[in-house]
Amino acid sequence: MKQSFLFTKTRREAPADEQSKNAKLLIRAGYIHKEMAGVYSYLPLGLRVLNNIIEIIRKEMNTIGGEEVLLTTLQDPEIWKKSGRWDDKDIDIWFKTKLKNGGELGLGNTHEEEITALMTEQIASYKDLPQYIYQFQNKFRNESRAKSGIMRTREFIMKDLYSFSADAASHNEFYERASLAYEKIFAQVGIGTKTYRTIASGGSFSKYSHEFQTICETGEDIIYIDDKKRIAVNKEVYDDPEVYATTGIDKKVLRKERAVEVGNIFTLGTRYSDALGLIYKDMEGKNIPVFMGSYGIGPGRIMGTLVEVLSDEKGIVWPEAVAPFKVHLLALAGVDEDIRTYAQKLYEDMIKKGIEVLYDNRDVRAGEKFADSDLLGIPWRVIVGKDTLTSGNIEVVSRADGTTEKKTRAEVLAL
Ligand code: ATP
Ligand code: MG
């Protein structure tokens, strides 16, 4: 893509009311647009990053047997009344809306109820189990604290997977597989070494759930890490002796860190299948409630976390796997037509090679191109200048560590 074609512009200042580092940088770089507090639009570069994260997650969900769907945003109060979660006293972050001819609807904040009700038409026998259903879908949550940029928003895409198993044993087996898939996802997006499977409070069925927490100064959670076991304990269960009795974690070795929850996995058991009548007939023809689990990840929260933990004083630093482009090609042409022609040809050849490249062909000062490039955070900066025409050298700079190498044209095309 040519940078002159991008409708977004970089800017020096973020909105005055924006507090978080991730939103400040992402807005300044033109990745997102702030609609209002806790509500952001994704612009072309931001959408490319978000979609790269989504693709990594999708691949892993498919690998563990997930089947993708797209459930509705509008929620039928009747099924939520059955599970006892329609009342604002039970879920305090509901957005609700009214129908013209009377009656209320909800905007989905999660989808256990809808998917469980839907599966009553699909699951009848033990032969129909297990099933793993997932989606990428907008959730709406009336969050009271929306100060963390795209890490905590009132409207956000969530990957939510729901598992339907015959019993606790087969559920547990899938739960561990899902947990491993999550670890692979966090490694691929570039936060693997900073992310810990974390024991947290359980919610509806089991005593504990597992969160995936990434060490981050601006995170909202406190976790205690066991470095040897590579596992952590959330503050909310830190003082519960059972955590240590059941896991063998030694409370004395734990080190405290601030962290952000990038994903979590829950054993739901029969909480929703009981409420909504999701039962199957076992081999003897007996009616058994389906055993469920739920598994969430926030792609937007991952994107915000990457900015929080990897950016530097100059701007964003994307890991290659999620970057909007692999290469930022800068033509330092000034009025020199030969440099421009060289860069244009290199750009076309890169595209032919399948290299994802953003070409800064704009007629602006070199200093401005460098500053914008630092802010945008694309992994490899490829610079075509005067020296390129005389020596054949092309400067390649790594955004992550600033190292500079002179490469030949052929080497650049092999990036
Ligand atoms: P939190 O504890 O941070 O409020 P949660 O426990 O309510 O999140 P879930 O409902 O399980 O989270 O959501 C699954 C995932 O969706 C979270 O792990 C997180 O990555 C993401 N997520 C949750 N709430 C938000 C939000 N308001 N904005 C962006 N992403 C979110
Ligand atoms: Mg949580």
Short mmCIF file of C-alpha atoms and ligand atoms in Angstrom, two decimals:
data_model
loop_
_atom_site.label_atom_id
_atom_site.label_comp_id
_atom_site.label_asym_id
_atom_site.label_seq_id
_atom_site.Cartn_x
_atom_site.Cartn_y
_atom_site.Cartn_z
CA MET A 1 0.00 0.00 0.00
CA LYS A 2 1.17 3.51 -0.78
CA GLN A 3 1.18 5.82 2.18
CA SER A 4 -0.12 8.70 0.06
CA PHE A 5 -3.23 6.56 -0.45
CA LEU A 6 -3.95 6.16 3.30
CA PHE A 7 -6.75 8.44 4.44
CA THR A 8 -5.46 8.40 8.01
CA LYS A 9 -2.84 10.87 9.17
CA THR A 10 -0.38 10.71 12.00
CA ARG A 11 -0.67 13.43 14.59
CA ARG A 12 1.52 14.90 17.26
CA GLU A 13 -1.12 15.06 19.98
CA ALA A 14 -3.59 12.51 21.29
CA PRO A 15 -7.02 13.70 22.53
CA ALA A 16 -6.55 15.57 25.80
CA ASP A 17 -8.96 13.29 27.69
CA GLU A 18 -7.10 10.12 26.69
CA GLN A 19 -5.11 8.65 29.58
CA SER A 20 -3.84 5.30 28.40
CA LYS A 21 -0.61 4.83 26.51
CA ASN A 22 -2.13 2.36 24.07
CA ALA A 23 -4.95 4.66 22.97
CA LYS A 24 -2.67 7.70 22.81
CA LEU A 25 -0.19 5.99 20.50
CA LEU A 26 -2.79 4.16 18.42
CA ILE A 27 -4.78 7.37 17.86
CA ARG A 28 -1.66 9.40 17.06
CA ALA A 29 -0.55 6.77 14.55
CA GLY A 30 -3.99 6.62 12.94
CA TYR A 31 -4.79 3.02 13.89
CA ILE A 32 -7.99 3.80 15.77
CA HIS A 33 -10.50 6.60 16.21
CA LYS A 34 -12.05 7.48 19.52
CA GLU A 35 -15.81 7.80 19.16
CA MET A 36 -16.41 8.45 22.88
CA ALA A 37 -15.14 7.15 26.20
CA GLY A 38 -14.59 3.40 25.92
CA VAL A 39 -15.72 3.24 22.29
CA TYR A 40 -13.20 3.08 19.43
CA SER A 41 -13.31 2.48 15.69
CA TYR A 42 -10.57 0.57 13.92
CA LEU A 43 -9.08 2.36 10.90
CA PRO A 44 -7.27 0.59 8.01
CA LEU A 45 -3.91 0.04 9.76
CA GLY A 46 -5.58 -0.86 13.05
CA LEU A 47 -7.93 -3.28 11.35
CA ARG A 48 -4.98 -5.03 9.71
CA VAL A 49 -3.41 -5.60 13.14
CA LEU A 50 -6.70 -6.72 14.68
CA ASN A 51 -7.33 -9.11 11.80
CA ASN A 52 -3.83 -10.58 12.08
CA ILE A 53 -4.50 -11.32 15.76
CA ILE A 54 -7.90 -12.78 14.91
CA GLU A 55 -6.38 -15.04 12.23
CA ILE A 56 -3.82 -16.43 14.71
CA ILE A 57 -6.62 -17.21 17.17
CA ARG A 58 -8.89 -18.68 14.48
CA LYS A 59 -6.20 -21.07 13.28
CA GLU A 60 -5.63 -22.41 16.80
CA MET A 61 -9.36 -22.75 17.49
CA ASN A 62 -9.78 -24.74 14.29
CA THR A 63 -6.82 -26.92 15.24
CA ILE A 64 -8.49 -27.99 18.50
CA GLY A 65 -11.69 -28.84 16.64
CA GLY A 66 -13.61 -25.57 16.87
CA GLU A 67 -16.43 -24.81 14.44
CA GLU A 68 -17.01 -21.14 13.74
CA VAL A 69 -20.40 -19.44 13.94
CA LEU A 70 -21.71 -15.90 14.27
CA LEU A 71 -24.38 -15.51 16.90
CA THR A 72 -26.64 -12.48 17.25
CA THR A 73 -26.00 -9.29 19.16
CA LEU A 74 -29.68 -8.87 20.06
CA GLN A 75 -30.60 -11.11 22.96
CA ASP A 76 -33.97 -12.58 23.90
CA PRO A 77 -34.72 -11.77 27.57
CA GLU A 78 -36.67 -15.04 27.94
CA ILE A 79 -33.63 -17.30 27.78
CA TRP A 80 -31.65 -15.04 30.12
CA LYS A 81 -34.50 -15.15 32.62
CA LYS A 82 -34.22 -18.94 32.59
CA SER A 83 -30.59 -18.77 33.66
CA GLY A 84 -31.30 -15.95 36.11
CA ARG A 85 -29.03 -13.42 34.43
CA TRP A 86 -31.46 -10.94 32.89
CA ASP A 87 -31.86 -8.72 35.94
CA ASP A 88 -29.41 -5.81 36.24
CA LYS A 89 -28.81 -7.00 39.78
CA ASP A 90 -27.32 -10.23 38.39
CA ILE A 91 -25.36 -8.72 35.50
CA ASP A 92 -24.55 -5.08 36.19
CA ILE A 93 -23.03 -4.25 32.79
CA TRP A 94 -26.09 -4.90 30.58
CA PHE A 95 -26.97 -2.61 27.71
CA LYS A 96 -30.68 -3.07 27.09
CA THR A 97 -32.94 -1.64 24.43
CA LYS A 98 -36.66 -1.50 23.66
CA LEU A 99 -38.67 -2.83 20.78
CA LYS A 100 -41.01 -0.36 19.02
CA ASN A 101 -44.08 -2.46 19.81
CA GLY A 102 -43.16 -3.04 23.42
CA GLY A 103 -40.83 -5.46 25.11
CA GLU A 104 -37.12 -5.36 25.78
CA LEU A 105 -34.02 -6.83 24.20
CA GLY A 106 -30.45 -7.08 25.45
CA LEU A 107 -27.21 -6.43 23.61
CA GLY A 108 -25.10 -9.54 24.16
CA ASN A 109 -22.36 -9.18 26.75
CA THR A 110 -21.53 -12.89 26.52
CA HIS A 111 -23.25 -15.81 24.77
CA GLU A 112 -23.67 -18.79 27.11
CA GLU A 113 -27.45 -18.48 27.10
CA GLU A 114 -27.89 -18.10 23.35
CA ILE A 115 -25.51 -20.91 22.40
CA THR A 116 -26.95 -23.28 25.02
CA ALA A 117 -30.52 -22.65 23.85
CA LEU A 118 -29.42 -23.09 20.25
CA MET A 119 -27.66 -26.39 20.99
CA THR A 120 -30.84 -27.91 22.46
CA GLU A 121 -31.90 -28.30 18.82
CA GLN A 122 -28.59 -29.89 17.81
CA ILE A 123 -27.64 -32.21 20.66
CA ALA A 124 -29.88 -35.14 21.50
CA SER A 125 -27.64 -38.16 22.02
CA TYR A 126 -24.17 -39.03 23.29
CA LYS A 127 -23.32 -39.46 19.60
CA ASP A 128 -23.71 -35.70 19.14
CA LEU A 129 -20.96 -34.98 21.65
CA PRO A 130 -18.49 -33.39 22.02
CA GLN A 131 -19.00 -30.07 20.21
CA TYR A 132 -16.76 -27.01 20.26
CA ILE A 133 -18.38 -23.86 18.88
CA TYR A 134 -16.74 -20.47 18.62
CA GLN A 135 -17.17 -17.01 17.16
CA PHE A 136 -15.62 -13.59 16.83
CA GLN A 137 -18.40 -11.27 17.79
CA ASN A 138 -19.08 -7.86 19.26
CA LYS A 139 -19.85 -7.78 22.95
CA PHE A 140 -21.48 -4.82 24.65
CA ARG A 141 -20.68 -4.05 28.26
CA ASN A 142 -21.62 -1.00 30.24
CA GLU A 143 -18.21 -0.91 31.91
CA SER A 144 -17.92 1.79 34.56
CA ARG A 145 -14.16 2.08 34.25
CA ALA A 146 -13.19 2.74 30.65
CA LYS A 147 -9.80 4.31 31.10
CA SER A 148 -7.56 1.68 29.59
CA GLY A 149 -7.96 2.55 25.91
CA ILE A 150 -8.78 -0.46 23.75
CA MET A 151 -8.00 -2.82 26.63
CA ARG A 152 -11.36 -2.13 28.29
CA THR A 153 -14.08 -0.87 26.01
CA ARG A 154 -17.87 -0.83 26.04
CA GLU A 155 -18.07 -2.50 22.64
CA PHE A 156 -15.41 -5.02 21.63
CA ILE A 157 -14.82 -8.13 19.60
CA MET A 158 -14.42 -11.26 21.67
CA LYS A 159 -13.45 -14.71 20.57
CA ASP A 160 -15.70 -16.91 22.66
CA LEU A 161 -15.68 -20.67 22.38
CA TYR A 162 -18.15 -22.94 24.16
CA SER A 163 -17.48 -26.62 24.70
CA PHE A 164 -20.15 -29.29 25.07
CA SER A 165 -18.96 -32.56 26.56
CA ALA A 166 -20.59 -35.73 27.84
CA ASP A 167 -18.94 -35.61 31.26
CA ALA A 168 -16.39 -33.86 33.45
CA ALA A 169 -13.54 -36.16 32.37
CA SER A 170 -13.89 -35.44 28.66
CA HIS A 171 -14.44 -31.77 29.47
CA ASN A 172 -11.17 -31.67 31.44
CA GLU A 173 -9.29 -33.21 28.57
CA PHE A 174 -10.53 -30.49 26.19
CA TYR A 175 -9.99 -27.77 28.78
CA GLU A 176 -6.28 -28.61 28.89
CA ARG A 177 -6.11 -28.68 25.09
CA ALA A 178 -7.74 -25.25 24.95
CA SER A 179 -5.29 -23.99 27.54
CA LEU A 180 -2.35 -25.16 25.40
CA ALA A 181 -3.90 -23.52 22.34
CA TYR A 182 -4.11 -20.28 24.32
CA GLU A 183 -0.44 -20.52 25.22
CA LYS A 184 0.40 -20.98 21.53
CA ILE A 185 -1.69 -17.94 20.62
CA PHE A 186 -0.01 -15.69 23.18
CA ALA A 187 3.42 -16.90 22.06
CA GLN A 188 2.61 -16.16 18.41
CA VAL A 189 1.30 -12.65 19.03
CA GLY A 190 4.48 -11.82 20.93
CA ILE A 191 3.54 -11.91 24.63
CA GLY A 192 4.37 -15.55 25.36
CA THR A 193 7.19 -14.93 27.81
CA LYS A 194 5.18 -12.31 29.70
CA THR A 195 1.94 -14.31 29.93
CA TYR A 196 1.04 -16.72 32.75
CA ARG A 197 -1.75 -19.18 33.20
CA THR A 198 -3.30 -17.86 36.41
CA ILE A 199 -5.58 -19.45 38.96
CA ALA A 200 -8.59 -17.20 39.52
CA SER A 201 -12.01 -17.38 41.12
CA GLY A 202 -14.33 -19.73 39.33
CA GLY A 203 -17.65 -18.08 38.84
CA SER A 204 -20.53 -20.43 38.32
CA PHE A 205 -19.46 -24.06 38.64
CA SER A 206 -15.94 -25.00 39.60
CA LYS A 207 -14.17 -23.30 42.43
CA TYR A 208 -11.46 -21.89 40.14
CA SER A 209 -11.09 -20.70 36.59
CA HIS A 210 -7.92 -19.91 34.70
CA GLU A 211 -6.98 -16.54 33.37
CA PHE A 212 -4.12 -15.73 31.05
CA GLN A 213 -2.42 -12.72 32.55
CA THR A 214 0.26 -10.66 30.83
CA ILE A 215 2.68 -8.70 32.98
CA CYS A 216 1.95 -5.05 32.29
CA GLU A 217 2.53 -1.96 34.44
CA THR A 218 -0.84 -0.53 33.54
CA GLY A 219 -2.79 -3.76 34.02
CA GLU A 220 -5.77 -3.75 36.36
CA ASP A 221 -4.98 -7.04 38.08
CA ILE A 222 -2.43 -8.20 40.64
CA ILE A 223 -0.98 -11.68 40.21
CA TYR A 224 1.56 -13.74 42.13
CA ILE A 225 3.94 -15.73 39.95
CA ASP A 226 5.68 -19.04 40.55
CA ASP A 227 8.57 -18.74 38.06
CA LYS A 228 9.62 -22.40 38.21
CA LYS A 229 6.14 -23.77 37.55
CA ARG A 230 5.32 -20.88 35.16
CA ILE A 231 1.96 -20.43 36.81
CA ALA A 232 0.38 -17.56 38.72
CA VAL A 233 -2.29 -16.94 41.33
CA ASN A 234 -4.69 -14.01 41.05
CA LYS A 235 -4.87 -11.74 44.09
CA GLU A 236 -8.57 -12.62 44.43
CA VAL A 237 -7.68 -16.19 45.47
CA TYR A 238 -4.18 -15.54 46.88
CA ASP A 239 -5.29 -15.98 50.49
CA ASP A 240 -7.24 -19.18 49.84
CA PRO A 241 -5.24 -22.11 51.35
CA GLU A 242 -6.99 -24.55 49.00
CA VAL A 243 -5.16 -23.03 46.01
CA TYR A 244 -1.87 -24.24 47.43
CA ALA A 245 -3.22 -27.56 48.72
CA THR A 246 -4.63 -28.55 45.32
CA THR A 247 -1.84 -27.28 43.06
CA GLY A 248 1.32 -27.80 45.10
CA ILE A 249 2.27 -24.16 44.57
CA ASP A 250 4.46 -22.82 47.37
CA LYS A 251 3.03 -19.49 48.48
CA LYS A 252 6.44 -18.40 49.80
CA VAL A 253 8.13 -18.37 46.38
CA LEU A 254 5.51 -16.22 44.65
CA ARG A 255 6.46 -12.82 43.26
CA LYS A 256 3.94 -10.04 42.84
CA GLU A 257 3.28 -8.34 39.49
CA ARG A 258 0.71 -6.07 37.91
CA ALA A 259 -0.94 -7.75 34.92
CA VAL A 260 -3.73 -7.59 32.35
CA GLU A 261 -6.11 -10.48 31.66
CA VAL A 262 -5.86 -11.28 27.95
CA GLY A 263 -7.92 -14.45 28.04
CA ASN A 264 -9.70 -16.84 30.35
CA ILE A 265 -11.14 -20.31 30.44
CA PHE A 266 -14.03 -21.48 32.58
CA THR A 267 -15.55 -24.75 33.56
CA LEU A 268 -19.28 -24.06 33.44
CA GLY A 269 -20.39 -27.60 34.23
CA THR A 270 -24.15 -27.96 33.99
CA ARG A 271 -25.00 -24.42 35.15
CA TYR A 272 -26.46 -23.43 31.74
CA SER A 273 -27.49 -26.84 30.44
CA ASP A 274 -29.62 -27.33 33.57
CA ALA A 275 -31.18 -23.88 33.23
CA LEU A 276 -31.95 -24.17 29.51
CA GLY A 277 -32.65 -27.90 29.23
CA LEU A 278 -29.63 -28.99 27.22
CA ILE A 279 -29.67 -32.73 27.83
CA TYR A 280 -28.55 -35.79 25.89
CA LYS A 281 -29.41 -39.49 26.08
CA ASP A 282 -26.50 -41.69 27.09
CA MET A 283 -25.95 -45.26 25.86
CA GLU A 284 -28.57 -46.59 28.27
CA GLY A 285 -31.07 -43.94 27.16
CA LYS A 286 -30.77 -41.96 30.36
CA ASN A 287 -31.13 -38.15 30.24
CA ILE A 288 -27.90 -36.37 31.20
CA PRO A 289 -27.19 -32.62 31.24
CA VAL A 290 -24.38 -31.59 28.88
CA PHE A 291 -21.14 -30.55 30.59
CA MET A 292 -19.97 -27.14 29.36
CA GLY A 293 -16.99 -24.84 29.34
CA SER A 294 -16.34 -21.33 27.98
CA TYR A 295 -13.14 -19.84 26.63
CA GLY A 296 -12.70 -16.12 25.92
CA ILE A 297 -10.01 -13.97 24.37
CA GLY A 298 -10.10 -10.26 23.53
CA PRO A 299 -8.20 -9.50 20.28
CA GLY A 300 -8.49 -5.76 20.94
CA ARG A 301 -7.20 -6.20 24.45
CA ILE A 302 -4.23 -8.16 23.07
CA MET A 303 -3.56 -5.34 20.60
CA GLY A 304 -3.66 -2.75 23.39
CA THR A 305 -1.44 -4.90 25.59
CA LEU A 306 1.15 -5.19 22.82
CA VAL A 307 1.32 -1.41 22.63
CA GLU A 308 1.54 -1.09 26.41
CA VAL A 309 4.37 -3.59 26.82
CA LEU A 310 6.42 -3.20 23.63
CA SER A 311 6.29 0.47 22.62
CA ASP A 312 9.14 2.89 23.32
CA GLU A 313 9.46 6.68 23.60
CA LYS A 314 9.30 7.02 19.80
CA GLY A 315 6.18 4.99 19.22
CA ILE A 316 4.72 1.56 18.65
CA VAL A 317 6.80 -1.59 18.10
CA TRP A 318 4.78 -4.41 16.50
CA PRO A 319 5.90 -8.03 16.55
CA GLU A 320 6.14 -9.25 12.96
CA ALA A 321 3.25 -11.70 13.30
CA VAL A 322 0.66 -8.98 13.95
CA ALA A 323 2.22 -5.92 12.29
CA PRO A 324 0.04 -4.16 9.71
CA PHE A 325 2.91 -4.51 7.23
CA LYS A 326 6.24 -6.31 7.44
CA VAL A 327 8.23 -3.59 5.68
CA HIS A 328 8.04 0.19 5.73
CA LEU A 329 9.71 1.35 2.54
CA LEU A 330 10.89 4.96 2.71
CA ALA A 331 11.94 6.83 -0.39
CA LEU A 332 14.16 9.75 0.58
CA ALA A 333 13.76 11.23 -2.84
CA GLY A 334 13.39 14.97 -2.39
CA VAL A 335 13.30 16.21 -5.97
CA ASP A 336 15.36 13.31 -7.27
CA GLU A 337 13.34 11.44 -9.91
CA ASP A 338 15.87 8.58 -10.10
CA ILE A 339 15.47 7.73 -6.41
CA ARG A 340 11.72 7.85 -6.79
CA THR A 341 11.85 5.52 -9.80
CA TYR A 342 14.17 3.10 -7.98
CA ALA A 343 11.92 2.99 -4.91
CA GLN A 344 8.79 2.54 -7.01
CA LYS A 345 10.37 -0.42 -8.83
CA LEU A 346 11.55 -1.94 -5.53
CA TYR A 347 8.03 -1.54 -4.14
CA GLU A 348 6.53 -3.34 -7.14
CA ASP A 349 9.05 -6.17 -6.87
CA MET A 350 8.37 -6.55 -3.15
CA ILE A 351 4.68 -6.95 -3.88
CA LYS A 352 5.49 -9.55 -6.55
CA LYS A 353 7.51 -11.42 -3.88
CA GLY A 354 4.52 -11.33 -1.55
CA ILE A 355 6.17 -8.99 0.96
CA GLU A 356 3.61 -6.89 2.81
CA VAL A 357 4.91 -3.37 2.39
CA LEU A 358 3.79 0.14 3.18
CA TYR A 359 5.54 2.52 0.78
CA ASP A 360 6.10 6.05 2.01
CA ASN A 361 6.03 7.77 -1.34
CA ARG A 362 4.88 11.08 0.13
CA ASP A 363 6.53 14.32 -0.76
CA VAL A 364 7.60 15.21 2.80
CA ARG A 365 10.91 15.76 4.62
CA ALA A 366 13.05 12.77 5.58
CA GLY A 367 12.76 13.70 9.27
CA GLU A 368 9.00 13.53 9.08
CA LYS A 369 9.14 10.15 7.36
CA PHE A 370 11.43 8.76 10.07
CA ALA A 371 9.28 10.12 12.90
CA ASP A 372 6.12 8.69 11.34
CA SER A 373 7.84 5.37 10.74
CA ASP A 374 8.92 5.19 14.40
CA LEU A 375 5.38 5.97 15.49
CA LEU A 376 3.76 3.38 13.18
CA GLY A 377 6.05 0.61 14.43
CA ILE A 378 6.39 -1.56 11.31
CA PRO A 379 9.16 -4.13 11.97
CA TRP A 380 11.57 -3.45 9.05
CA ARG A 381 12.35 0.00 7.70
CA VAL A 382 13.87 -0.13 4.23
CA ILE A 383 15.44 3.16 3.16
CA VAL A 384 16.13 4.12 -0.42
CA GLY A 385 18.24 7.29 -0.67
CA LYS A 386 21.04 8.90 -2.67
CA ASP A 387 23.55 6.32 -1.49
CA THR A 388 21.39 3.52 -2.89
CA LEU A 389 21.88 4.70 -6.47
CA THR A 390 25.67 5.10 -6.17
CA SER A 391 26.59 2.07 -4.03
CA GLY A 392 23.59 -0.20 -4.54
CA ASN A 393 23.18 -0.40 -0.76
CA ILE A 394 19.81 -0.26 0.87
CA GLU A 395 19.61 0.53 4.55
CA VAL A 396 17.45 -1.84 6.59
CA VAL A 397 16.60 -0.83 10.15
CA SER A 398 14.95 -3.03 12.75
CA ARG A 399 12.24 -1.14 14.64
CA ALA A 400 12.57 -3.46 17.63
CA ASP A 401 16.24 -2.87 18.42
CA GLY A 402 17.33 -0.12 16.06
CA THR A 403 20.07 -2.19 14.42
CA THR A 404 20.97 -1.04 10.91
CA GLU A 405 22.31 -3.19 8.09
CA LYS A 406 23.25 -2.40 4.54
CA LYS A 407 21.69 -4.90 2.19
CA THR A 408 21.66 -5.52 -1.52
CA ARG A 409 18.48 -5.32 -3.56
CA ALA A 410 18.31 -9.12 -3.72
CA GLU A 411 18.68 -9.40 0.05
CA VAL A 412 15.90 -6.89 0.61
CA LEU A 413 13.64 -8.87 -1.70
CA ALA A 414 14.36 -11.94 0.46
CA LEU A 415 13.26 -10.27 3.71
P1 ATP B 1 -12.25 -8.46 33.03
O1 ATP B 1 -12.00 -9.29 34.26
O2 ATP B 1 -11.01 -7.84 32.49
O3 ATP B 1 -13.36 -7.48 33.19
P2 ATP B 1 -13.82 -10.60 32.14
O4 ATP B 1 -13.32 -11.54 33.16
O5 ATP B 1 -15.15 -10.00 32.29
O6 ATP B 1 -12.74 -9.43 31.90
P3 ATP B 1 -14.59 -12.31 29.98
O7 ATP B 1 -15.98 -11.94 30.07
O8 ATP B 1 -14.25 -13.68 30.32
O9 ATP B 1 -13.66 -11.27 30.73
O10 ATP B 1 -14.03 -11.97 28.54
C1 ATP B 1 -13.06 -12.75 27.85
C2 ATP B 1 -11.95 -11.86 27.35
O11 ATP B 1 -12.47 -10.74 26.65
C3 ATP B 1 -11.10 -11.25 28.45
O12 ATP B 1 -10.11 -12.14 28.87
C4 ATP B 1 -10.52 -10.05 27.73
O13 ATP B 1 -9.42 -10.43 26.91
C5 ATP B 1 -11.64 -9.62 26.83
N1 ATP B 1 -12.42 -8.53 27.42
C6 ATP B 1 -13.27 -8.60 28.46
N2 ATP B 1 -13.82 -7.41 28.72
C7 ATP B 1 -13.32 -6.56 27.79
C8 ATP B 1 -13.53 -5.17 27.53
N3 ATP B 1 -14.37 -4.44 28.25
N4 ATP B 1 -12.84 -4.62 26.49
C9 ATP B 1 -12.00 -5.35 25.73
N5 ATP B 1 -11.77 -6.66 25.95
C10 ATP B 1 -12.42 -7.26 26.95
MG MG B 2 -11.83 -11.40 34.65
#
